[in-house]
Amino acid sequence: MGPWAIVLNPIHASGRRRCAELTALLADRGIPWTLHRTTPVHEGEEQAAAAVCAGAARIVVVGGDGTVRSAVRGMMAAEGEGADLPPLALVPTGTANLFARNLGVTPGPASVSRQFAAEVRRADVGIAVIRTRTGAEVREVFLAAAGLGRDAATIMGLTDRAKRVLGWPAYLVAGLRHLGDAGTRVHVRWHDGEFRGPAWSVLAGNVAGLPGLIRVFPRAAPDAGDLELLVCTPRSVRDWARIACFGLLGQDEAPAVLAYHRCAWAEIVPAAPAPIHLDGEPFPNVARLRISVLPGALSVAV
């Protein structure tokens, strides 16, 4: 069996501390390990791909959602979609840590010690094919959510300083400035339906909760085998109040301005190029977004 490979985003002091704790525990147990630091240019994809090709027994990502997404993209590129990959383990040290939190892995020292008692479960991987306004296509992965519209514009406007100072509430504070924005005209298709018209956002979720674990996708789960599609069309303060009650208070019935659909794939075409995000990473000027899911493509130690 090969060594454990640690993919570390060293930007946060907490990440460096968790990595030191992990390597000390691995040494105590006689488990060999290799360390792969990310950089602003190489954010985890190349490091994880190299670890898979070298026969790593486990890939441990110490970082946030962006580092996890990059590492998974590299793992899948190294062996191909559908290949039997080594288990992924998570030591979350980012701002939102959406994928980790929805799997029950929370930031802190406990995320290190639990590595040695973790069970392996299967998780789905979302696939996004992005067409830019120039016609170029890019294939990406996502693990928590993909979205187009004002939520993506909110994420694009966030500064690193705001995320560092406020943590995940930075997303909510920034989002308040966009509540009154007009919707983006979109054409959304999925296997048994479509929507045409203005939408504040169109989201596809692979997990139930987004920043702060606010319930956004009540029936989504990392191993559900499909995505939950949400077309959000609020037009008034009253609509937003209903949305807040649903997301924060756990009401059973979603308001009419939140239209949910289960789907294996969906295609979102804005009337004019618009921003999207994948797990909180923004992509500007997108002319078409096609999303699908690879059921159980990833083994995760949780």
mmCIF file of C-alpha atoms in Angstrom:
data_model
loop_
_atom_site.group_PDB
_atom_site.id
_atom_site.type_symbol
_atom_site.label_atom_id
_atom_site.label_comp_id
_atom_site.label_asym_id
_atom_site.label_seq_id
_atom_site.Cartn_x
_atom_site.Cartn_y
_atom_site.Cartn_z
ATOM 1 C CA MET A 1 0.000 0.000 0.000
ATOM 2 C CA GLY A 2 1.331 3.423 -0.921
ATOM 3 C CA PRO A 3 1.772 6.427 1.359
ATOM 4 C CA TRP A 4 -0.915 8.883 2.328
ATOM 5 C CA ALA A 5 -0.673 12.014 0.184
ATOM 6 C CA ILE A 6 -1.419 15.343 1.874
ATOM 7 C CA VAL A 7 -2.503 18.188 -0.396
ATOM 8 C CA LEU A 8 -2.041 21.332 1.709
ATOM 9 C CA ASN A 9 -3.242 24.842 0.975
ATOM 10 C CA PRO A 10 -0.727 26.708 3.177
ATOM 11 C CA ILE A 11 -2.353 30.139 2.941
ATOM 12 C CA HIS A 12 -4.077 29.874 6.358
ATOM 13 C CA ALA A 13 -2.234 29.366 9.624
ATOM 14 C CA SER A 14 -4.946 26.903 10.658
ATOM 15 C CA GLY A 15 -4.115 24.751 7.632
ATOM 16 C CA ARG A 16 -0.445 24.669 8.521
ATOM 17 C CA ARG A 17 -1.321 23.710 12.115
ATOM 18 C CA ARG A 18 -3.679 20.918 11.043
ATOM 19 C CA CYS A 19 -1.042 19.596 8.652
ATOM 20 C CA ALA A 20 1.600 19.509 11.387
ATOM 21 C CA GLU A 21 -0.824 17.660 13.680
ATOM 22 C CA LEU A 22 -1.646 15.160 10.957
ATOM 23 C CA THR A 23 1.940 14.405 10.008
ATOM 24 C CA ALA A 24 2.835 13.910 13.689
ATOM 25 C CA LEU A 25 0.025 11.375 14.100
ATOM 26 C CA LEU A 26 1.006 9.593 10.890
ATOM 27 C CA ALA A 27 4.606 9.332 12.118
ATOM 28 C CA ASP A 28 3.426 7.920 15.462
ATOM 29 C CA ARG A 29 1.479 5.208 13.614
ATOM 30 C CA GLY A 30 4.248 4.402 11.189
ATOM 31 C CA ILE A 31 2.185 5.464 8.165
ATOM 32 C CA PRO A 32 4.306 6.889 5.322
ATOM 33 C CA TRP A 33 3.158 10.184 3.823
ATOM 34 C CA THR A 34 4.054 12.723 1.170
ATOM 35 C CA LEU A 35 3.297 16.444 1.286
ATOM 36 C CA HIS A 36 2.131 18.447 -1.730
ATOM 37 C CA ARG A 37 1.696 22.211 -1.175
ATOM 38 C CA THR A 38 -0.602 24.208 -3.422
ATOM 39 C CA THR A 39 0.285 27.564 -4.953
ATOM 40 C CA PRO A 40 -1.804 30.384 -6.476
ATOM 41 C CA VAL A 41 -1.018 28.881 -9.897
ATOM 42 C CA HIS A 42 -1.245 25.176 -9.007
ATOM 43 C CA GLU A 43 -4.242 24.968 -6.692
ATOM 44 C CA GLY A 44 -4.345 21.220 -6.054
ATOM 45 C CA GLU A 45 -5.192 19.586 -9.366
ATOM 46 C CA GLU A 46 -1.641 18.746 -10.402
ATOM 47 C CA GLN A 47 -0.656 17.741 -6.875
ATOM 48 C CA ALA A 48 -3.553 15.309 -6.470
ATOM 49 C CA ALA A 49 -3.061 13.860 -9.952
ATOM 50 C CA ALA A 50 0.615 13.206 -9.208
ATOM 51 C CA ALA A 51 -0.300 11.530 -5.917
ATOM 52 C CA VAL A 52 -2.805 9.217 -7.625
ATOM 53 C CA CYS A 53 -0.286 8.285 -10.316
ATOM 54 C CA ALA A 54 2.278 7.535 -7.595
ATOM 55 C CA GLY A 55 -0.102 5.032 -5.968
ATOM 56 C CA ALA A 56 -1.191 7.007 -2.888
ATOM 57 C CA ALA A 57 -3.338 4.993 -0.482
ATOM 58 C CA ARG A 58 -5.336 8.068 0.531
ATOM 59 C CA ILE A 59 -5.534 11.714 -0.554
ATOM 60 C CA VAL A 60 -5.950 14.067 2.430
ATOM 61 C CA VAL A 61 -6.913 17.620 1.437
ATOM 62 C CA VAL A 62 -6.093 20.285 4.030
ATOM 63 C CA GLY A 63 -7.876 23.372 2.736
ATOM 64 C CA GLY A 64 -11.228 24.791 1.701
ATOM 65 C CA ASP A 65 -13.813 24.046 -0.969
ATOM 66 C CA GLY A 66 -11.642 25.391 -3.776
ATOM 67 C CA THR A 67 -8.715 23.158 -2.860
ATOM 68 C CA VAL A 68 -11.002 20.129 -2.517
ATOM 69 C CA ARG A 69 -12.595 20.802 -5.909
ATOM 70 C CA SER A 70 -9.202 21.211 -7.576
ATOM 71 C CA ALA A 71 -7.904 18.017 -5.978
ATOM 72 C CA VAL A 72 -10.927 15.995 -7.097
ATOM 73 C CA ARG A 73 -10.556 17.360 -10.632
ATOM 74 C CA GLY A 74 -6.941 16.193 -10.611
ATOM 75 C CA MET A 75 -7.788 12.774 -9.162
ATOM 76 C CA MET A 76 -10.380 12.144 -11.854
ATOM 77 C CA ALA A 77 -8.133 13.427 -14.629
ATOM 78 C CA ALA A 78 -5.328 11.114 -13.505
ATOM 79 C CA GLU A 79 -7.370 7.914 -13.632
ATOM 80 C CA GLY A 80 -10.389 8.848 -15.738
ATOM 81 C CA GLU A 81 -14.029 9.187 -14.754
ATOM 82 C CA GLY A 82 -15.374 5.926 -13.386
ATOM 83 C CA ALA A 83 -11.942 4.699 -12.244
ATOM 84 C CA ASP A 84 -11.390 3.243 -8.784
ATOM 85 C CA LEU A 85 -9.713 6.168 -7.044
ATOM 86 C CA PRO A 86 -8.045 6.188 -3.625
ATOM 87 C CA PRO A 87 -10.262 7.524 -0.829
ATOM 88 C CA LEU A 88 -10.421 11.278 -0.338
ATOM 89 C CA ALA A 89 -10.165 12.597 3.232
ATOM 90 C CA LEU A 90 -10.956 16.136 4.352
ATOM 91 C CA VAL A 91 -9.342 18.443 6.889
ATOM 92 C CA PRO A 92 -11.374 21.630 6.303
ATOM 93 C CA THR A 93 -9.638 24.973 6.844
ATOM 94 C CA GLY A 94 -11.456 27.226 4.371
ATOM 95 C CA THR A 95 -14.226 29.821 4.677
ATOM 96 C CA ALA A 96 -17.401 27.818 4.041
ATOM 97 C CA ASN A 97 -16.194 24.182 3.809
ATOM 98 C CA LEU A 98 -19.510 23.191 2.217
ATOM 99 C CA PHE A 99 -18.670 19.676 1.109
ATOM 100 C CA ALA A 100 -16.927 18.741 4.360
ATOM 101 C CA ARG A 101 -19.626 20.164 6.624
ATOM 102 C CA ASN A 102 -22.389 18.386 4.731
ATOM 103 C CA LEU A 103 -20.500 15.137 5.327
ATOM 104 C CA GLY A 104 -20.256 15.892 9.051
ATOM 105 C CA VAL A 105 -16.588 16.952 9.003
ATOM 106 C CA THR A 106 -16.127 20.264 10.836
ATOM 107 C CA PRO A 107 -13.000 22.430 11.112
ATOM 108 C CA GLY A 108 -10.665 21.979 14.061
ATOM 109 C CA PRO A 109 -8.273 19.427 15.569
ATOM 110 C CA ALA A 110 -10.993 16.738 15.604
ATOM 111 C CA SER A 111 -10.923 16.663 11.797
ATOM 112 C CA VAL A 112 -7.330 15.395 12.057
ATOM 113 C CA SER A 113 -7.815 12.687 14.665
ATOM 114 C CA ARG A 114 -10.937 11.344 12.959
ATOM 115 C CA GLN A 115 -8.827 10.372 9.951
ATOM 116 C CA PHE A 116 -7.867 7.175 11.723
ATOM 117 C CA ALA A 117 -11.412 6.080 12.580
ATOM 118 C CA ALA A 118 -13.070 7.235 9.391
ATOM 119 C CA GLU A 119 -15.434 5.049 7.390
ATOM 120 C CA VAL A 120 -15.409 5.235 3.612
ATOM 121 C CA ARG A 121 -18.616 6.194 1.826
ATOM 122 C CA ARG A 122 -19.429 6.923 -1.793
ATOM 123 C CA ALA A 123 -20.207 10.438 -2.961
ATOM 124 C CA ASP A 124 -21.443 11.853 -6.246
ATOM 125 C CA VAL A 125 -19.420 14.257 -8.371
ATOM 126 C CA GLY A 126 -21.098 17.022 -10.337
ATOM 127 C CA ILE A 127 -19.863 17.740 -13.854
ATOM 128 C CA ALA A 128 -20.156 21.219 -15.362
ATOM 129 C CA VAL A 129 -19.540 21.990 -19.023
ATOM 130 C CA ILE A 130 -19.107 25.744 -19.361
ATOM 131 C CA ARG A 131 -19.387 27.525 -22.708
ATOM 132 C CA THR A 132 -17.915 31.023 -22.688
ATOM 133 C CA ARG A 133 -19.125 33.932 -24.775
ATOM 134 C CA THR A 134 -16.304 33.214 -27.238
ATOM 135 C CA GLY A 135 -17.612 29.682 -27.813
ATOM 136 C CA ALA A 136 -14.840 27.887 -25.922
ATOM 137 C CA GLU A 137 -15.907 25.010 -23.660
ATOM 138 C CA VAL A 138 -14.384 24.084 -20.301
ATOM 139 C CA ARG A 139 -15.167 20.919 -18.355
ATOM 140 C CA GLU A 140 -15.137 21.282 -14.548
ATOM 141 C CA VAL A 141 -16.280 19.381 -11.461
ATOM 142 C CA PHE A 142 -18.258 20.487 -8.429
ATOM 143 C CA LEU A 143 -19.140 18.766 -5.176
ATOM 144 C CA ALA A 144 -21.596 21.058 -3.374
ATOM 145 C CA ALA A 145 -23.418 23.406 -5.753
ATOM 146 C CA ALA A 146 -23.360 25.133 -9.118
ATOM 147 C CA GLY A 147 -25.240 28.353 -9.751
ATOM 148 C CA LEU A 148 -25.936 31.105 -12.271
ATOM 149 C CA GLY A 149 -27.296 34.563 -11.533
ATOM 150 C CA ARG A 150 -27.115 37.023 -8.665
ATOM 151 C CA ASP A 151 -25.678 34.528 -6.173
ATOM 152 C CA ALA A 152 -22.707 34.091 -8.524
ATOM 153 C CA ALA A 153 -22.410 37.877 -8.867
ATOM 154 C CA THR A 154 -22.363 38.080 -5.063
ATOM 155 C CA ILE A 155 -19.482 35.625 -4.877
ATOM 156 C CA MET A 156 -17.558 37.516 -7.572
ATOM 157 C CA GLY A 157 -17.808 40.671 -5.457
ATOM 158 C CA LEU A 158 -16.358 39.084 -2.318
ATOM 159 C CA THR A 159 -12.838 40.042 -1.336
ATOM 160 C CA ASP A 160 -10.350 37.709 0.289
ATOM 161 C CA ARG A 161 -10.179 40.140 3.205
ATOM 162 C CA ALA A 162 -13.952 39.953 3.785
ATOM 163 C CA LYS A 163 -13.842 36.145 3.794
ATOM 164 C CA ARG A 164 -10.831 36.151 6.110
ATOM 165 C CA VAL A 165 -12.369 38.611 8.600
ATOM 166 C CA LEU A 166 -16.023 37.493 8.542
ATOM 167 C CA GLY A 167 -15.770 33.816 7.593
ATOM 168 C CA TRP A 168 -18.862 32.280 5.975
ATOM 169 C CA PRO A 169 -21.162 35.200 7.069
ATOM 170 C CA ALA A 170 -19.318 37.233 4.433
ATOM 171 C CA TYR A 171 -21.487 35.470 1.818
ATOM 172 C CA LEU A 172 -24.675 36.557 3.595
ATOM 173 C CA VAL A 173 -23.513 40.148 4.100
ATOM 174 C CA ALA A 174 -22.542 40.454 0.440
ATOM 175 C CA GLY A 175 -25.775 38.809 -0.678
ATOM 176 C CA LEU A 176 -27.920 41.400 1.108
ATOM 177 C CA ARG A 177 -26.693 44.039 -1.354
ATOM 178 C CA HIS A 178 -28.114 42.041 -4.273
ATOM 179 C CA LEU A 179 -31.573 41.162 -2.927
ATOM 180 C CA GLY A 180 -33.239 43.936 -4.910
ATOM 181 C CA ASP A 181 -31.405 43.211 -8.158
ATOM 182 C CA ALA A 182 -33.432 42.326 -11.228
ATOM 183 C CA GLY A 183 -33.343 38.726 -12.309
ATOM 184 C CA THR A 184 -31.390 37.292 -15.204
ATOM 185 C CA ARG A 185 -33.478 36.087 -18.136
ATOM 186 C CA VAL A 186 -32.704 32.409 -18.618
ATOM 187 C CA HIS A 187 -33.825 29.304 -20.478
ATOM 188 C CA VAL A 188 -33.472 26.258 -18.244
ATOM 189 C CA ARG A 189 -34.062 22.698 -19.493
ATOM 190 C CA TRP A 190 -33.942 19.388 -17.645
ATOM 191 C CA HIS A 191 -35.088 15.886 -18.529
ATOM 192 C CA ASP A 192 -38.833 16.467 -18.051
ATOM 193 C CA GLY A 193 -39.328 20.215 -17.997
ATOM 194 C CA GLU A 194 -38.118 23.713 -18.761
ATOM 195 C CA PHE A 195 -38.321 27.297 -17.504
ATOM 196 C CA ARG A 196 -38.133 30.547 -19.454
ATOM 197 C CA GLY A 197 -38.058 33.947 -17.831
ATOM 198 C CA PRO A 198 -36.248 36.092 -15.274
ATOM 199 C CA ALA A 199 -34.690 34.309 -12.283
ATOM 200 C CA TRP A 200 -32.668 35.775 -9.425
ATOM 201 C CA SER A 201 -30.615 32.594 -9.527
ATOM 202 C CA VAL A 202 -30.653 29.039 -10.839
ATOM 203 C CA LEU A 203 -28.858 26.576 -8.580
ATOM 204 C CA ALA A 204 -28.079 22.878 -8.701
ATOM 205 C CA GLY A 205 -27.227 21.243 -5.392
ATOM 206 C CA ASN A 206 -25.407 18.064 -4.465
ATOM 207 C CA VAL A 207 -25.682 18.817 -0.715
ATOM 208 C CA ALA A 208 -28.491 20.130 1.490
ATOM 209 C CA GLY A 209 -26.924 23.192 3.104
ATOM 210 C CA LEU A 210 -24.920 26.143 1.798
ATOM 211 C CA PRO A 211 -22.949 28.741 3.863
ATOM 212 C CA GLY A 212 -23.866 28.391 7.529
ATOM 213 C CA LEU A 213 -25.677 25.174 6.556
ATOM 214 C CA ILE A 214 -28.760 27.213 5.671
ATOM 215 C CA ARG A 215 -31.128 24.690 4.128
ATOM 216 C CA VAL A 216 -31.274 25.422 0.416
ATOM 217 C CA PHE A 217 -31.776 21.944 -1.059
ATOM 218 C CA PRO A 218 -34.054 19.974 1.304
ATOM 219 C CA ARG A 219 -33.785 16.670 -0.589
ATOM 220 C CA ALA A 220 -30.200 16.819 -1.848
ATOM 221 C CA ALA A 221 -27.512 14.489 -0.498
ATOM 222 C CA PRO A 222 -23.926 13.751 -1.573
ATOM 223 C CA ASP A 223 -24.892 10.158 -2.438
ATOM 224 C CA ALA A 224 -28.394 10.737 -3.876
ATOM 225 C CA GLY A 225 -27.362 9.894 -7.431
ATOM 226 C CA ASP A 226 -28.936 13.038 -8.874
ATOM 227 C CA LEU A 227 -29.031 16.811 -8.391
ATOM 228 C CA GLU A 228 -31.655 19.092 -6.923
ATOM 229 C CA LEU A 229 -32.350 22.002 -9.267
ATOM 230 C CA LEU A 230 -33.700 25.265 -7.837
ATOM 231 C CA VAL A 231 -35.128 28.141 -9.876
ATOM 232 C CA CYS A 232 -35.382 31.137 -7.533
ATOM 233 C CA THR A 233 -37.733 33.941 -8.675
ATOM 234 C CA PRO A 234 -38.414 36.407 -5.806
ATOM 235 C CA ARG A 235 -39.889 39.780 -6.717
ATOM 236 C CA SER A 236 -40.585 41.485 -3.384
ATOM 237 C CA VAL A 237 -39.484 41.834 0.228
ATOM 238 C CA ARG A 238 -42.332 39.506 1.173
ATOM 239 C CA ASP A 239 -40.928 36.838 -1.141
ATOM 240 C CA TRP A 240 -37.521 37.137 0.522
ATOM 241 C CA ALA A 241 -39.124 36.901 3.954
ATOM 242 C CA ARG A 242 -40.788 33.644 2.920
ATOM 243 C CA ILE A 243 -37.507 32.331 1.586
ATOM 244 C CA ALA A 244 -35.779 33.225 4.865
ATOM 245 C CA CYS A 245 -38.430 31.417 6.897
ATOM 246 C CA PHE A 246 -38.055 28.332 4.747
ATOM 247 C CA GLY A 247 -34.255 28.272 4.837
ATOM 248 C CA LEU A 248 -33.674 29.326 8.440
ATOM 249 C CA LEU A 249 -36.716 27.974 10.281
ATOM 250 C CA GLY A 250 -37.036 24.651 8.489
ATOM 251 C CA GLN A 251 -40.602 25.059 7.238
ATOM 252 C CA ASP A 252 -41.829 21.987 5.375
ATOM 253 C CA GLU A 253 -43.409 23.660 2.346
ATOM 254 C CA ALA A 254 -41.250 25.759 0.049
ATOM 255 C CA PRO A 255 -42.701 29.104 -1.107
ATOM 256 C CA ALA A 256 -43.853 29.304 -4.707
ATOM 257 C CA VAL A 257 -40.851 31.440 -5.683
ATOM 258 C CA LEU A 258 -38.581 28.449 -4.966
ATOM 259 C CA ALA A 259 -39.263 25.861 -7.671
ATOM 260 C CA TYR A 260 -37.484 22.550 -7.034
ATOM 261 C CA HIS A 261 -36.842 19.741 -9.511
ATOM 262 C CA ARG A 262 -34.832 16.500 -9.283
ATOM 263 C CA CYS A 263 -32.660 15.896 -12.311
ATOM 264 C CA ALA A 264 -29.718 13.925 -13.639
ATOM 265 C CA TRP A 265 -28.825 16.831 -15.931
ATOM 266 C CA ALA A 266 -29.826 20.408 -16.679
ATOM 267 C CA GLU A 267 -28.871 23.100 -19.167
ATOM 268 C CA ILE A 268 -28.954 26.802 -18.289
ATOM 269 C CA VAL A 269 -28.681 29.435 -21.017
ATOM 270 C CA PRO A 270 -28.797 33.127 -19.996
ATOM 271 C CA ALA A 271 -30.093 35.724 -22.448
ATOM 272 C CA ALA A 272 -26.681 37.421 -22.189
ATOM 273 C CA PRO A 273 -23.411 36.038 -20.776
ATOM 274 C CA ALA A 274 -23.638 35.902 -16.993
ATOM 275 C CA PRO A 275 -21.453 34.797 -14.078
ATOM 276 C CA ILE A 276 -21.681 31.328 -12.576
ATOM 277 C CA HIS A 277 -20.043 29.686 -9.592
ATOM 278 C CA LEU A 278 -18.954 26.144 -8.795
ATOM 279 C CA ASP A 279 -18.619 25.461 -5.059
ATOM 280 C CA GLY A 280 -18.112 29.181 -4.516
ATOM 281 C CA GLU A 281 -15.531 29.702 -7.280
ATOM 282 C CA PRO A 282 -16.768 32.297 -9.813
ATOM 283 C CA PHE A 283 -16.549 32.083 -13.597
ATOM 284 C CA PRO A 284 -17.551 35.263 -15.503
ATOM 285 C CA ASN A 285 -19.213 35.660 -18.888
ATOM 286 C CA VAL A 286 -20.767 32.233 -19.270
ATOM 287 C CA ALA A 287 -23.045 31.723 -22.298
ATOM 288 C CA ARG A 288 -24.238 28.221 -21.398
ATOM 289 C CA LEU A 289 -23.894 25.904 -18.431
ATOM 290 C CA ARG A 290 -24.674 22.205 -18.723
ATOM 291 C CA ILE A 291 -24.542 20.176 -15.520
ATOM 292 C CA SER A 292 -24.804 16.467 -14.807
ATOM 293 C CA VAL A 293 -23.777 14.038 -12.084
ATOM 294 C CA LEU A 294 -21.545 10.975 -11.790
ATOM 295 C CA PRO A 295 -23.195 8.857 -9.076
ATOM 296 C CA GLY A 296 -20.837 7.400 -6.483
ATOM 297 C CA ALA A 297 -17.730 8.426 -8.410
ATOM 298 C CA LEU A 298 -15.762 9.345 -5.298
ATOM 299 C CA SER A 299 -14.827 7.444 -2.123
ATOM 300 C CA VAL A 300 -14.701 9.773 0.881
ATOM 301 C CA ALA A 301 -13.360 8.888 4.331
ATOM 302 C CA VAL A 302 -15.661 10.504 6.898
#
